Amino acid sequence: MLSSWEYQQSPSFLAHPQLRDELAAIAPEDRFMALAKSMNQLIRYVKEAGYGKQIVYAELHNEVEFGQLTAVGAAQGVAFENVPANVRIMQPYIEEAVAYLREQHPDTLMTASYTVNEEYPKAYVARNMQVGHYHLYIKGVLNELMHNAGIDDDNVPFPGEFVQSLLREDAPPFEEWSLPPGQEWRMEGNPVGMRLIYLHDWADPDKWDLFLYDRYGAHKIAMLQKADKSFEEIHEWADQAGLPIVIGEGYVGYTPLLAGFEEGPVGKFIAEYAIRKGMALGFWGMTLCSNCAPHHPFWDDIAWQQKWNRFILES
């Protein structure tokens, strides 16, 4: 599955800022077609190398409502946090870009990636996609941790007492922990933010997990209900549109590398709940868990991954 993250985290990993500056200089309303033309080149490159049949589908961009593509909404006075309005405003631009890609590559399925983190009418998404690609992050108890830490609220002093309670003893002061001089450009436009990166880098995994386990019971029902509601909503939408659905990321949320909540009994229960629900609704494909990646400890749980891959294939 081919994707682009150019208006999210990708520029942070460049060697030099020139390409990031070029991306930022593209007018918000022109970014969608710029991505489509770039994706067209990538698809042609892959096909010319003899791997066209390996492309299951291509998406214009990852999580279109969570990143700098929303600048087209900001130009109309819409705040980044207003997900429904931003999804609606982006619709014609995404449709134009998807139409271009479908014309260039009629043998390759085309789509764009959306999330179901926030509620918005699914009638606002691009109407000419050939795959419904969504990310489910239930969060729940993780949102309580983020709220207490003040991750998304610049008015909350950071790191406050709660954050201090989660840190390792060798954590450096936040004000002394920063990018090297001259590297500040790496975080410009990155939606993750320095607060969350600091917390993930320096949190004690046991303290982090202990909080989530301690508070999980207060959120369990709501978290499962969110999975139910989100999946049933996109299933109804996709059924009317005649599209296959893929869940490409999930399930609890974004956690520190060495934290074990996702791969522990609760995280596995939630992932298995979502996988069972998605397959019961006839979804085309599902991620096992976003933390089942080569750089995560969860990657080494081979038996669990093989079990649930078999479940998906046999369903």
PDB file of C-alpha atoms in Angstrom:
ATOM      1  CA  MET A   1       0.000   0.000   0.000  1.00  0.00           C
ATOM      2  CA  LEU A   2       1.608   3.228  -1.167  1.00  0.00           C
ATOM      3  CA  SER A   3       1.196   6.351   0.929  1.00  0.00           C
ATOM      4  CA  SER A   4       2.586   9.821   1.517  1.00  0.00           C
ATOM      5  CA  TRP A   5       3.261  11.596   4.815  1.00  0.00           C
ATOM      6  CA  GLU A   6       4.767  14.729   3.284  1.00  0.00           C
ATOM      7  CA  TYR A   7       2.401  17.092   5.117  1.00  0.00           C
ATOM      8  CA  GLN A   8       2.779  15.277   8.432  1.00  0.00           C
ATOM      9  CA  GLN A   9       5.957  13.823   9.915  1.00  0.00           C
ATOM     10  CA  SER A  10       8.099  13.001   6.860  1.00  0.00           C
ATOM     11  CA  PRO A  11       9.928  16.366   6.584  1.00  0.00           C
ATOM     12  CA  SER A  12      11.226  15.980  10.146  1.00  0.00           C
ATOM     13  CA  PHE A  13      13.511  13.206   8.933  1.00  0.00           C
ATOM     14  CA  LEU A  14      15.058  15.002   5.964  1.00  0.00           C
ATOM     15  CA  ALA A  15      18.780  15.736   5.916  1.00  0.00           C
ATOM     16  CA  HIS A  16      18.190  19.377   4.973  1.00  0.00           C
ATOM     17  CA  PRO A  17      15.238  21.788   5.163  1.00  0.00           C
ATOM     18  CA  GLN A  18      15.093  22.715   1.474  1.00  0.00           C
ATOM     19  CA  LEU A  19      12.458  20.151   0.482  1.00  0.00           C
ATOM     20  CA  ARG A  20      10.389  20.955   3.554  1.00  0.00           C
ATOM     21  CA  ASP A  21      10.506  24.619   2.553  1.00  0.00           C
ATOM     22  CA  GLU A  22       9.384  23.736  -0.975  1.00  0.00           C
ATOM     23  CA  LEU A  23       6.466  21.719   0.396  1.00  0.00           C
ATOM     24  CA  ALA A  24       5.450  24.542   2.734  1.00  0.00           C
ATOM     25  CA  ALA A  25       5.635  27.058  -0.130  1.00  0.00           C
ATOM     26  CA  ILE A  26       2.953  25.213  -2.135  1.00  0.00           C
ATOM     27  CA  ALA A  27      -0.372  27.024  -1.754  1.00  0.00           C
ATOM     28  CA  PRO A  28      -2.801  25.038   0.438  1.00  0.00           C
ATOM     29  CA  GLU A  29      -5.304  24.554  -2.379  1.00  0.00           C
ATOM     30  CA  ASP A  30      -2.559  23.216  -4.683  1.00  0.00           C
ATOM     31  CA  ARG A  31      -1.055  20.673  -2.276  1.00  0.00           C
ATOM     32  CA  PHE A  32      -3.496  17.904  -3.143  1.00  0.00           C
ATOM     33  CA  MET A  33      -2.649  17.874  -6.853  1.00  0.00           C
ATOM     34  CA  ALA A  34       1.042  18.239  -6.046  1.00  0.00           C
ATOM     35  CA  LEU A  35       0.738  15.057  -3.980  1.00  0.00           C
ATOM     36  CA  ALA A  36      -1.188  13.321  -6.770  1.00  0.00           C
ATOM     37  CA  LYS A  37       1.505  14.135  -9.326  1.00  0.00           C
ATOM     38  CA  SER A  38       4.195  12.914  -6.944  1.00  0.00           C
ATOM     39  CA  MET A  39       2.265   9.701  -6.244  1.00  0.00           C
ATOM     40  CA  ASN A  40       1.863   9.223  -9.990  1.00  0.00           C
ATOM     41  CA  GLN A  41       5.650   9.278 -10.326  1.00  0.00           C
ATOM     42  CA  LEU A  42       6.066   6.805  -7.458  1.00  0.00           C
ATOM     43  CA  ILE A  43       3.562   4.368  -8.958  1.00  0.00           C
ATOM     44  CA  ARG A  44       5.262   4.597 -12.359  1.00  0.00           C
ATOM     45  CA  TYR A  45       8.632   3.973 -10.708  1.00  0.00           C
ATOM     46  CA  VAL A  46       7.344   0.881  -8.899  1.00  0.00           C
ATOM     47  CA  LYS A  47       5.679  -0.444 -12.044  1.00  0.00           C
ATOM     48  CA  GLU A  48       8.762   0.125 -14.182  1.00  0.00           C
ATOM     49  CA  ALA A  49      10.782  -1.838 -11.628  1.00  0.00           C
ATOM     50  CA  GLY A  50       8.432  -4.776 -12.178  1.00  0.00           C
ATOM     51  CA  TYR A  51       6.452  -4.605  -8.939  1.00  0.00           C
ATOM     52  CA  GLY A  52       3.145  -3.150 -10.104  1.00  0.00           C
ATOM     53  CA  LYS A  53       1.210  -6.270  -9.104  1.00  0.00           C
ATOM     54  CA  GLN A  54       2.428  -5.852  -5.526  1.00  0.00           C
ATOM     55  CA  ILE A  55       0.545  -2.535  -5.161  1.00  0.00           C
ATOM     56  CA  VAL A  56      -2.693  -3.385  -3.367  1.00  0.00           C
ATOM     57  CA  TYR A  57      -3.736   0.286  -3.592  1.00  0.00           C
ATOM     58  CA  ALA A  58      -2.338   3.803  -3.303  1.00  0.00           C
ATOM     59  CA  GLU A  59      -3.528   6.585  -1.024  1.00  0.00           C
ATOM     60  CA  LEU A  60      -3.058  10.268  -1.695  1.00  0.00           C
ATOM     61  CA  HIS A  61      -1.884  11.034   1.848  1.00  0.00           C
ATOM     62  CA  ASN A  62      -1.989   9.598   5.335  1.00  0.00           C
ATOM     63  CA  GLU A  63      -4.716  10.933   7.674  1.00  0.00           C
ATOM     64  CA  VAL A  64      -5.726  13.916   5.579  1.00  0.00           C
ATOM     65  CA  GLU A  65      -7.507  15.641   8.482  1.00  0.00           C
ATOM     66  CA  PHE A  66      -4.464  15.481  10.766  1.00  0.00           C
ATOM     67  CA  GLY A  67      -1.701  17.609   9.305  1.00  0.00           C
ATOM     68  CA  GLN A  68      -0.852  20.513   7.071  1.00  0.00           C
ATOM     69  CA  LEU A  69      -3.388  19.659   4.380  1.00  0.00           C
ATOM     70  CA  THR A  70      -5.893  21.333   6.696  1.00  0.00           C
ATOM     71  CA  ALA A  71      -4.243  24.626   5.771  1.00  0.00           C
ATOM     72  CA  VAL A  72      -6.867  24.839   3.027  1.00  0.00           C
ATOM     73  CA  GLY A  73      -9.431  25.079   5.824  1.00  0.00           C
ATOM     74  CA  ALA A  74      -7.334  27.545   7.823  1.00  0.00           C
ATOM     75  CA  ALA A  75      -7.316  29.795   4.748  1.00  0.00           C
ATOM     76  CA  GLN A  76     -11.102  29.927   5.140  1.00  0.00           C
ATOM     77  CA  GLY A  77     -10.922  30.606   8.864  1.00  0.00           C
ATOM     78  CA  VAL A  78     -11.493  27.025  10.052  1.00  0.00           C
ATOM     79  CA  ALA A  79      -9.528  25.906  13.098  1.00  0.00           C
ATOM     80  CA  PHE A  80      -7.368  22.769  12.922  1.00  0.00           C
ATOM     81  CA  GLU A  81      -9.483  21.209  15.691  1.00  0.00           C
ATOM     82  CA  ASN A  82     -12.696  21.543  13.650  1.00  0.00           C
ATOM     83  CA  VAL A  83     -12.442  18.144  11.984  1.00  0.00           C
ATOM     84  CA  PRO A  84     -15.914  18.059  10.344  1.00  0.00           C
ATOM     85  CA  ALA A  85     -15.424  21.422   8.658  1.00  0.00           C
ATOM     86  CA  ASN A  86     -11.915  20.574   7.490  1.00  0.00           C
ATOM     87  CA  VAL A  87     -12.989  17.205   6.056  1.00  0.00           C
ATOM     88  CA  ARG A  88     -15.834  18.902   4.182  1.00  0.00           C
ATOM     89  CA  ILE A  89     -13.604  21.677   2.813  1.00  0.00           C
ATOM     90  CA  MET A  90     -10.966  19.197   1.625  1.00  0.00           C
ATOM     91  CA  GLN A  91     -13.479  17.008  -0.194  1.00  0.00           C
ATOM     92  CA  PRO A  92     -13.345  18.602  -3.683  1.00  0.00           C
ATOM     93  CA  TYR A  93      -9.555  18.930  -3.593  1.00  0.00           C
ATOM     94  CA  ILE A  94      -9.101  15.266  -2.658  1.00  0.00           C
ATOM     95  CA  GLU A  95     -11.634  14.214  -5.287  1.00  0.00           C
ATOM     96  CA  GLU A  96      -9.752  16.123  -7.979  1.00  0.00           C
ATOM     97  CA  ALA A  97      -6.461  14.498  -6.953  1.00  0.00           C
ATOM     98  CA  VAL A  98      -7.958  10.994  -6.753  1.00  0.00           C
ATOM     99  CA  ALA A  99      -9.606  11.466 -10.157  1.00  0.00           C
ATOM    100  CA  TYR A 100      -6.228  12.390 -11.658  1.00  0.00           C
ATOM    101  CA  LEU A 101      -4.597   9.273 -10.191  1.00  0.00           C
ATOM    102  CA  ARG A 102      -7.437   7.024 -11.360  1.00  0.00           C
ATOM    103  CA  GLU A 103      -7.045   8.390 -14.866  1.00  0.00           C
ATOM    104  CA  GLN A 104      -3.271   7.887 -14.829  1.00  0.00           C
ATOM    105  CA  HIS A 105      -3.470   4.365 -13.360  1.00  0.00           C
ATOM    106  CA  PRO A 106      -6.825   2.707 -14.061  1.00  0.00           C
ATOM    107  CA  ASP A 107      -5.337  -0.654 -13.023  1.00  0.00           C
ATOM    108  CA  THR A 108      -4.500   0.545  -9.481  1.00  0.00           C
ATOM    109  CA  LEU A 109      -7.030   1.245  -6.734  1.00  0.00           C
ATOM    110  CA  MET A 110      -6.876   4.814  -5.387  1.00  0.00           C
ATOM    111  CA  THR A 111      -7.951   6.328  -2.091  1.00  0.00           C
ATOM    112  CA  ALA A 112      -7.039   8.744   0.696  1.00  0.00           C
ATOM    113  CA  SER A 113      -6.541   7.907   4.363  1.00  0.00           C
ATOM    114  CA  TYR A 114      -8.958   9.228   6.985  1.00  0.00           C
ATOM    115  CA  THR A 115      -9.252   8.529  10.702  1.00  0.00           C
ATOM    116  CA  VAL A 116     -12.253   7.945  12.919  1.00  0.00           C
ATOM    117  CA  ASN A 117     -10.619   9.662  15.889  1.00  0.00           C
ATOM    118  CA  GLU A 118     -13.215  12.439  15.796  1.00  0.00           C
ATOM    119  CA  GLU A 119     -16.827  12.321  14.668  1.00  0.00           C
ATOM    120  CA  TYR A 120     -17.765  13.809  11.301  1.00  0.00           C
ATOM    121  CA  PRO A 121     -20.337  12.939   8.605  1.00  0.00           C
ATOM    122  CA  LYS A 122     -18.866  10.345   6.267  1.00  0.00           C
ATOM    123  CA  ALA A 123     -20.674  12.116   3.433  1.00  0.00           C
ATOM    124  CA  TYR A 124     -17.856  14.677   3.691  1.00  0.00           C
ATOM    125  CA  VAL A 125     -15.103  12.286   2.571  1.00  0.00           C
ATOM    126  CA  ALA A 126     -13.999  12.058  -1.068  1.00  0.00           C
ATOM    127  CA  ARG A 127     -16.740  10.334  -3.072  1.00  0.00           C
ATOM    128  CA  ASN A 128     -14.565   8.836  -5.817  1.00  0.00           C
ATOM    129  CA  MET A 129     -12.275   6.686  -3.656  1.00  0.00           C
ATOM    130  CA  GLN A 130     -12.004   2.983  -4.496  1.00  0.00           C
ATOM    131  CA  VAL A 131     -11.069   1.824  -0.984  1.00  0.00           C
ATOM    132  CA  GLY A 132     -12.249   3.101   2.394  1.00  0.00           C
ATOM    133  CA  HIS A 133      -8.995   3.366   4.357  1.00  0.00           C
ATOM    134  CA  TYR A 134      -9.517   4.393   8.003  1.00  0.00           C
ATOM    135  CA  HIS A 135      -7.492   4.494  11.208  1.00  0.00           C
ATOM    136  CA  LEU A 136      -9.161   3.611  14.499  1.00  0.00           C
ATOM    137  CA  TYR A 137      -7.614   4.970  17.671  1.00  0.00           C
ATOM    138  CA  ILE A 138      -9.984   4.341  20.552  1.00  0.00           C
ATOM    139  CA  LYS A 139      -7.772   6.169  23.091  1.00  0.00           C
ATOM    140  CA  GLY A 140     -10.198   6.448  26.011  1.00  0.00           C
ATOM    141  CA  VAL A 141      -7.922   5.972  29.018  1.00  0.00           C
ATOM    142  CA  LEU A 142      -4.986   7.206  26.918  1.00  0.00           C
ATOM    143  CA  ASN A 143      -6.857  10.478  26.363  1.00  0.00           C
ATOM    144  CA  GLU A 144      -7.089  10.893  30.140  1.00  0.00           C
ATOM    145  CA  LEU A 145      -3.300  10.560  30.374  1.00  0.00           C
ATOM    146  CA  MET A 146      -2.786  13.057  27.531  1.00  0.00           C
ATOM    147  CA  HIS A 147      -5.225  15.515  29.110  1.00  0.00           C
ATOM    148  CA  ASN A 148      -3.578  15.278  32.516  1.00  0.00           C
ATOM    149  CA  ALA A 149      -0.180  15.811  30.896  1.00  0.00           C
ATOM    150  CA  GLY A 150      -1.327  18.920  29.008  1.00  0.00           C
ATOM    151  CA  ILE A 151      -0.057  17.560  25.703  1.00  0.00           C
ATOM    152  CA  ASP A 152      -2.562  19.471  23.561  1.00  0.00           C
ATOM    153  CA  ASP A 153      -3.055  22.513  25.767  1.00  0.00           C
ATOM    154  CA  ASP A 154      -0.343  25.158  25.652  1.00  0.00           C
ATOM    155  CA  ASN A 155      -2.022  26.897  28.586  1.00  0.00           C
ATOM    156  CA  VAL A 156      -1.102  23.977  30.857  1.00  0.00           C
ATOM    157  CA  PRO A 157       2.435  24.307  32.306  1.00  0.00           C
ATOM    158  CA  PHE A 158       4.694  21.506  31.064  1.00  0.00           C
ATOM    159  CA  PRO A 159       6.014  19.353  32.555  1.00  0.00           C
ATOM    160  CA  GLY A 160       3.600  19.636  35.440  1.00  0.00           C
ATOM    161  CA  GLU A 161       3.332  17.467  38.523  1.00  0.00           C
ATOM    162  CA  PHE A 162       1.533  14.700  36.641  1.00  0.00           C
ATOM    163  CA  VAL A 163       4.179  14.475  33.919  1.00  0.00           C
ATOM    164  CA  GLN A 164       6.914  14.500  36.552  1.00  0.00           C
ATOM    165  CA  SER A 165       5.248  11.488  38.164  1.00  0.00           C
ATOM    166  CA  LEU A 166       5.657   9.520  34.921  1.00  0.00           C
ATOM    167  CA  LEU A 167       9.281  10.387  34.115  1.00  0.00           C
ATOM    168  CA  ARG A 168      12.394   8.309  34.590  1.00  0.00           C
ATOM    169  CA  GLU A 169      14.813   9.539  37.218  1.00  0.00           C
ATOM    170  CA  ASP A 170      17.408  10.450  34.568  1.00  0.00           C
ATOM    171  CA  ALA A 171      14.995  12.571  32.506  1.00  0.00           C
ATOM    172  CA  PRO A 172      16.551  15.942  31.605  1.00  0.00           C
ATOM    173  CA  PRO A 173      14.619  19.171  32.307  1.00  0.00           C
ATOM    174  CA  PHE A 174      12.229  19.866  29.433  1.00  0.00           C
ATOM    175  CA  GLU A 175      13.637  23.353  28.888  1.00  0.00           C
ATOM    176  CA  GLU A 176      17.107  21.866  28.390  1.00  0.00           C
ATOM    177  CA  TRP A 177      15.877  19.117  26.099  1.00  0.00           C
ATOM    178  CA  SER A 178      15.499  20.409  22.565  1.00  0.00           C
ATOM    179  CA  LEU A 179      16.632  20.007  19.015  1.00  0.00           C
ATOM    180  CA  PRO A 180      20.229  21.071  18.298  1.00  0.00           C
ATOM    181  CA  PRO A 181      20.659  24.707  17.238  1.00  0.00           C
ATOM    182  CA  GLY A 182      19.683  25.160  13.616  1.00  0.00           C
ATOM    183  CA  GLN A 183      17.467  22.065  13.603  1.00  0.00           C
ATOM    184  CA  GLU A 184      14.284  23.729  14.829  1.00  0.00           C
ATOM    185  CA  TRP A 185      12.819  23.508  11.312  1.00  0.00           C
ATOM    186  CA  ARG A 186      12.312  19.755  11.795  1.00  0.00           C
ATOM    187  CA  MET A 187       9.273  20.298  14.012  1.00  0.00           C
ATOM    188  CA  GLU A 188       7.652  23.086  12.003  1.00  0.00           C
ATOM    189  CA  GLY A 189       4.308  21.689  10.883  1.00  0.00           C
ATOM    190  CA  ASN A 190       4.835  18.336  12.625  1.00  0.00           C
ATOM    191  CA  PRO A 191       1.493  17.606  14.346  1.00  0.00           C
ATOM    192  CA  VAL A 192       3.060  15.405  17.044  1.00  0.00           C
ATOM    193  CA  GLY A 193       4.793  18.212  18.940  1.00  0.00           C
ATOM    194  CA  MET A 194       7.760  18.409  21.285  1.00  0.00           C
ATOM    195  CA  ARG A 195       5.735  17.791  24.452  1.00  0.00           C
ATOM    196  CA  LEU A 196       4.602  14.349  23.342  1.00  0.00           C
ATOM    197  CA  ILE A 197       8.027  13.403  21.988  1.00  0.00           C
ATOM    198  CA  TYR A 198       9.641  14.398  25.289  1.00  0.00           C
ATOM    199  CA  LEU A 199       7.082  12.421  27.278  1.00  0.00           C
ATOM    200  CA  HIS A 200       7.529   9.348  25.089  1.00  0.00           C
ATOM    201  CA  ASP A 201      11.316   9.582  25.200  1.00  0.00           C
ATOM    202  CA  TRP A 202      11.574   9.987  28.967  1.00  0.00           C
ATOM    203  CA  ALA A 203       8.526   8.296  30.479  1.00  0.00           C
ATOM    204  CA  ASP A 204       9.199   5.323  32.725  1.00  0.00           C
ATOM    205  CA  PRO A 205       7.369   2.501  30.885  1.00  0.00           C
ATOM    206  CA  ASP A 206       6.190   0.899  34.140  1.00  0.00           C
ATOM    207  CA  LYS A 207       4.799   4.175  35.491  1.00  0.00           C
ATOM    208  CA  TRP A 208       3.087   4.850  32.162  1.00  0.00           C
ATOM    209  CA  ASP A 209       1.500   1.397  32.035  1.00  0.00           C
ATOM    210  CA  LEU A 210       0.524   1.476  35.704  1.00  0.00           C
ATOM    211  CA  PHE A 211      -1.538   4.632  35.162  1.00  0.00           C
ATOM    212  CA  LEU A 212      -3.327   3.110  32.152  1.00  0.00           C
ATOM    213  CA  TYR A 213      -4.088  -0.127  33.994  1.00  0.00           C
ATOM    214  CA  ASP A 214      -5.239   1.773  37.083  1.00  0.00           C
ATOM    215  CA  ARG A 215      -7.677   3.963  35.114  1.00  0.00           C
ATOM    216  CA  TYR A 216      -8.716   1.557  32.343  1.00  0.00           C
ATOM    217  CA  GLY A 217     -11.803   0.274  34.153  1.00  0.00           C
ATOM    218  CA  ALA A 218     -13.399   3.727  34.071  1.00  0.00           C
ATOM    219  CA  HIS A 219     -13.088   3.827  30.273  1.00  0.00           C
ATOM    220  CA  LYS A 220     -13.516   0.210  29.167  1.00  0.00           C
ATOM    221  CA  ILE A 221     -17.175   0.314  28.118  1.00  0.00           C
ATOM    222  CA  ALA A 222     -16.833   3.647  26.311  1.00  0.00           C
ATOM    223  CA  MET A 223     -13.749   2.414  24.461  1.00  0.00           C
ATOM    224  CA  LEU A 224     -15.524  -0.684  23.175  1.00  0.00           C
ATOM    225  CA  GLN A 225     -18.576   1.393  22.285  1.00  0.00           C
ATOM    226  CA  LYS A 226     -16.386   3.725  20.226  1.00  0.00           C
ATOM    227  CA  ALA A 227     -15.034   0.754  18.279  1.00  0.00           C
ATOM    228  CA  ASP A 228     -18.573  -0.498  17.667  1.00  0.00           C
ATOM    229  CA  LYS A 229     -19.945   2.877  16.607  1.00  0.00           C
ATOM    230  CA  SER A 230     -16.991   3.786  14.394  1.00  0.00           C
ATOM    231  CA  PHE A 231     -16.935   0.456  12.579  1.00  0.00           C
ATOM    232  CA  GLU A 232     -20.688   0.312  12.098  1.00  0.00           C
ATOM    233  CA  GLU A 233     -20.738   3.875  10.752  1.00  0.00           C
ATOM    234  CA  ILE A 234     -18.025   3.330   8.153  1.00  0.00           C
ATOM    235  CA  HIS A 235     -19.516  -0.066   7.264  1.00  0.00           C
ATOM    236  CA  GLU A 236     -22.880   1.561   6.503  1.00  0.00           C
ATOM    237  CA  TRP A 237     -21.173   4.303   4.477  1.00  0.00           C
ATOM    238  CA  ALA A 238     -18.984   1.863   2.530  1.00  0.00           C
ATOM    239  CA  ASP A 239     -21.887  -0.510   1.921  1.00  0.00           C
ATOM    240  CA  GLN A 240     -23.833   2.288   0.243  1.00  0.00           C
ATOM    241  CA  ALA A 241     -20.760   3.342  -1.736  1.00  0.00           C
ATOM    242  CA  GLY A 242     -19.835  -0.231  -2.652  1.00  0.00           C
ATOM    243  CA  LEU A 243     -16.315   0.075  -1.282  1.00  0.00           C
ATOM    244  CA  PRO A 244     -14.043  -2.363   0.575  1.00  0.00           C
ATOM    245  CA  ILE A 245     -12.862  -1.156   3.988  1.00  0.00           C
ATOM    246  CA  VAL A 246      -9.351  -1.380   5.385  1.00  0.00           C
ATOM    247  CA  ILE A 247      -8.374  -0.470   8.953  1.00  0.00           C
ATOM    248  CA  GLY A 248      -4.765   0.610   8.537  1.00  0.00           C
ATOM    249  CA  GLU A 249      -3.840   1.759  12.046  1.00  0.00           C
ATOM    250  CA  GLY A 250      -5.109   1.118  15.587  1.00  0.00           C
ATOM    251  CA  TYR A 251      -6.134   0.370  18.296  1.00  0.00           C
ATOM    252  CA  VAL A 252      -5.633   2.015  21.709  1.00  0.00           C
ATOM    253  CA  GLY A 253      -3.280   4.738  20.576  1.00  0.00           C
ATOM    254  CA  TYR A 254       0.188   6.184  20.306  1.00  0.00           C
ATOM    255  CA  THR A 255       2.416   4.909  23.126  1.00  0.00           C
ATOM    256  CA  PRO A 256       6.121   4.994  24.125  1.00  0.00           C
ATOM    257  CA  LEU A 257       8.356   2.389  22.510  1.00  0.00           C
ATOM    258  CA  LEU A 258       8.932   0.262  25.615  1.00  0.00           C
ATOM    259  CA  ALA A 259       5.504   0.669  27.215  1.00  0.00           C
ATOM    260  CA  GLY A 260       3.621  -2.628  27.301  1.00  0.00           C
ATOM    261  CA  PHE A 261      -0.058  -1.698  27.558  1.00  0.00           C
ATOM    262  CA  GLU A 262      -0.821  -2.377  23.874  1.00  0.00           C
ATOM    263  CA  GLU A 263       0.838  -5.806  23.865  1.00  0.00           C
ATOM    264  CA  GLY A 264      -0.415  -6.738  27.331  1.00  0.00           C
ATOM    265  CA  PRO A 265      -3.706  -8.479  28.142  1.00  0.00           C
ATOM    266  CA  VAL A 266      -5.843  -5.331  27.884  1.00  0.00           C
ATOM    267  CA  GLY A 267      -4.297  -4.070  24.649  1.00  0.00           C
ATOM    268  CA  LYS A 268      -4.584  -7.504  23.061  1.00  0.00           C
ATOM    269  CA  PHE A 269      -8.189  -7.794  24.205  1.00  0.00           C
ATOM    270  CA  ILE A 270      -9.043  -4.479  22.532  1.00  0.00           C
ATOM    271  CA  ALA A 271      -7.170  -5.364  19.324  1.00  0.00           C
ATOM    272  CA  GLU A 272      -8.876  -8.766  19.165  1.00  0.00           C
ATOM    273  CA  TYR A 273     -12.258  -7.154  19.842  1.00  0.00           C
ATOM    274  CA  ALA A 274     -11.728  -4.740  16.939  1.00  0.00           C
ATOM    275  CA  ILE A 275     -10.442  -7.445  14.593  1.00  0.00           C
ATOM    276  CA  ARG A 276     -13.425  -9.686  15.334  1.00  0.00           C
ATOM    277  CA  LYS A 277     -15.813  -6.760  14.854  1.00  0.00           C
ATOM    278  CA  GLY A 278     -14.249  -5.668  11.570  1.00  0.00           C
ATOM    279  CA  MET A 279     -14.205  -9.153  10.094  1.00  0.00           C
ATOM    280  CA  ALA A 280     -17.812  -9.759  11.194  1.00  0.00           C
ATOM    281  CA  LEU A 281     -18.699  -6.644   9.163  1.00  0.00           C
ATOM    282  CA  GLY A 282     -16.819  -7.963   6.148  1.00  0.00           C
ATOM    283  CA  PHE A 283     -13.862  -5.573   6.175  1.00  0.00           C
ATOM    284  CA  TRP A 284     -11.299  -6.272   3.450  1.00  0.00           C
ATOM    285  CA  GLY A 285      -8.170  -5.868   5.570  1.00  0.00           C
ATOM    286  CA  MET A 286      -7.133  -4.943   9.110  1.00  0.00           C
ATOM    287  CA  THR A 287      -3.957  -4.097  10.932  1.00  0.00           C
ATOM    288  CA  LEU A 288      -3.287  -6.378  13.881  1.00  0.00           C
ATOM    289  CA  CYS A 289      -2.031  -3.450  15.969  1.00  0.00           C
ATOM    290  CA  SER A 290       0.023  -0.370  15.168  1.00  0.00           C
ATOM    291  CA  ASN A 291       2.572  -1.544  17.738  1.00  0.00           C
ATOM    292  CA  CYS A 292       3.165  -4.758  15.754  1.00  0.00           C
ATOM    293  CA  ALA A 293       6.001  -3.059  13.876  1.00  0.00           C
ATOM    294  CA  PRO A 294       9.630  -4.169  13.463  1.00  0.00           C
ATOM    295  CA  HIS A 295      10.986  -1.605  15.941  1.00  0.00           C
ATOM    296  CA  HIS A 296       8.460  -2.514  18.683  1.00  0.00           C
ATOM    297  CA  PRO A 297       8.788  -5.366  21.209  1.00  0.00           C
ATOM    298  CA  PHE A 298       5.294  -6.503  20.110  1.00  0.00           C
ATOM    299  CA  TRP A 299       6.873  -7.546  16.794  1.00  0.00           C
ATOM    300  CA  ASP A 300       8.476 -10.490  18.600  1.00  0.00           C
ATOM    301  CA  ASP A 301       5.099 -11.947  19.610  1.00  0.00           C
ATOM    302  CA  ILE A 302       5.041 -14.070  16.483  1.00  0.00           C
ATOM    303  CA  ALA A 303       2.492 -16.616  17.671  1.00  0.00           C
ATOM    304  CA  TRP A 304      -0.148 -13.947  18.393  1.00  0.00           C
ATOM    305  CA  GLN A 305       0.360 -12.266  15.024  1.00  0.00           C
ATOM    306  CA  GLN A 306       0.173 -15.555  13.131  1.00  0.00           C
ATOM    307  CA  LYS A 307      -2.976 -16.535  15.011  1.00  0.00           C
ATOM    308  CA  TRP A 308      -4.832 -13.345  14.111  1.00  0.00           C
ATOM    309  CA  ASN A 309      -3.511 -13.227  10.561  1.00  0.00           C
ATOM    310  CA  ARG A 310      -4.987 -16.702  10.115  1.00  0.00           C
ATOM    311  CA  PHE A 311      -8.254 -15.489  11.624  1.00  0.00           C
ATOM    312  CA  ILE A 312      -8.427 -12.629   9.115  1.00  0.00           C
ATOM    313  CA  LEU A 313      -7.537 -14.816   6.134  1.00  0.00           C
ATOM    314  CA  GLU A 314      -9.989 -17.547   7.110  1.00  0.00           C
ATOM    315  CA  SER A 315     -12.773 -15.019   7.697  1.00  0.00           C
TER     316      SER A 315
END
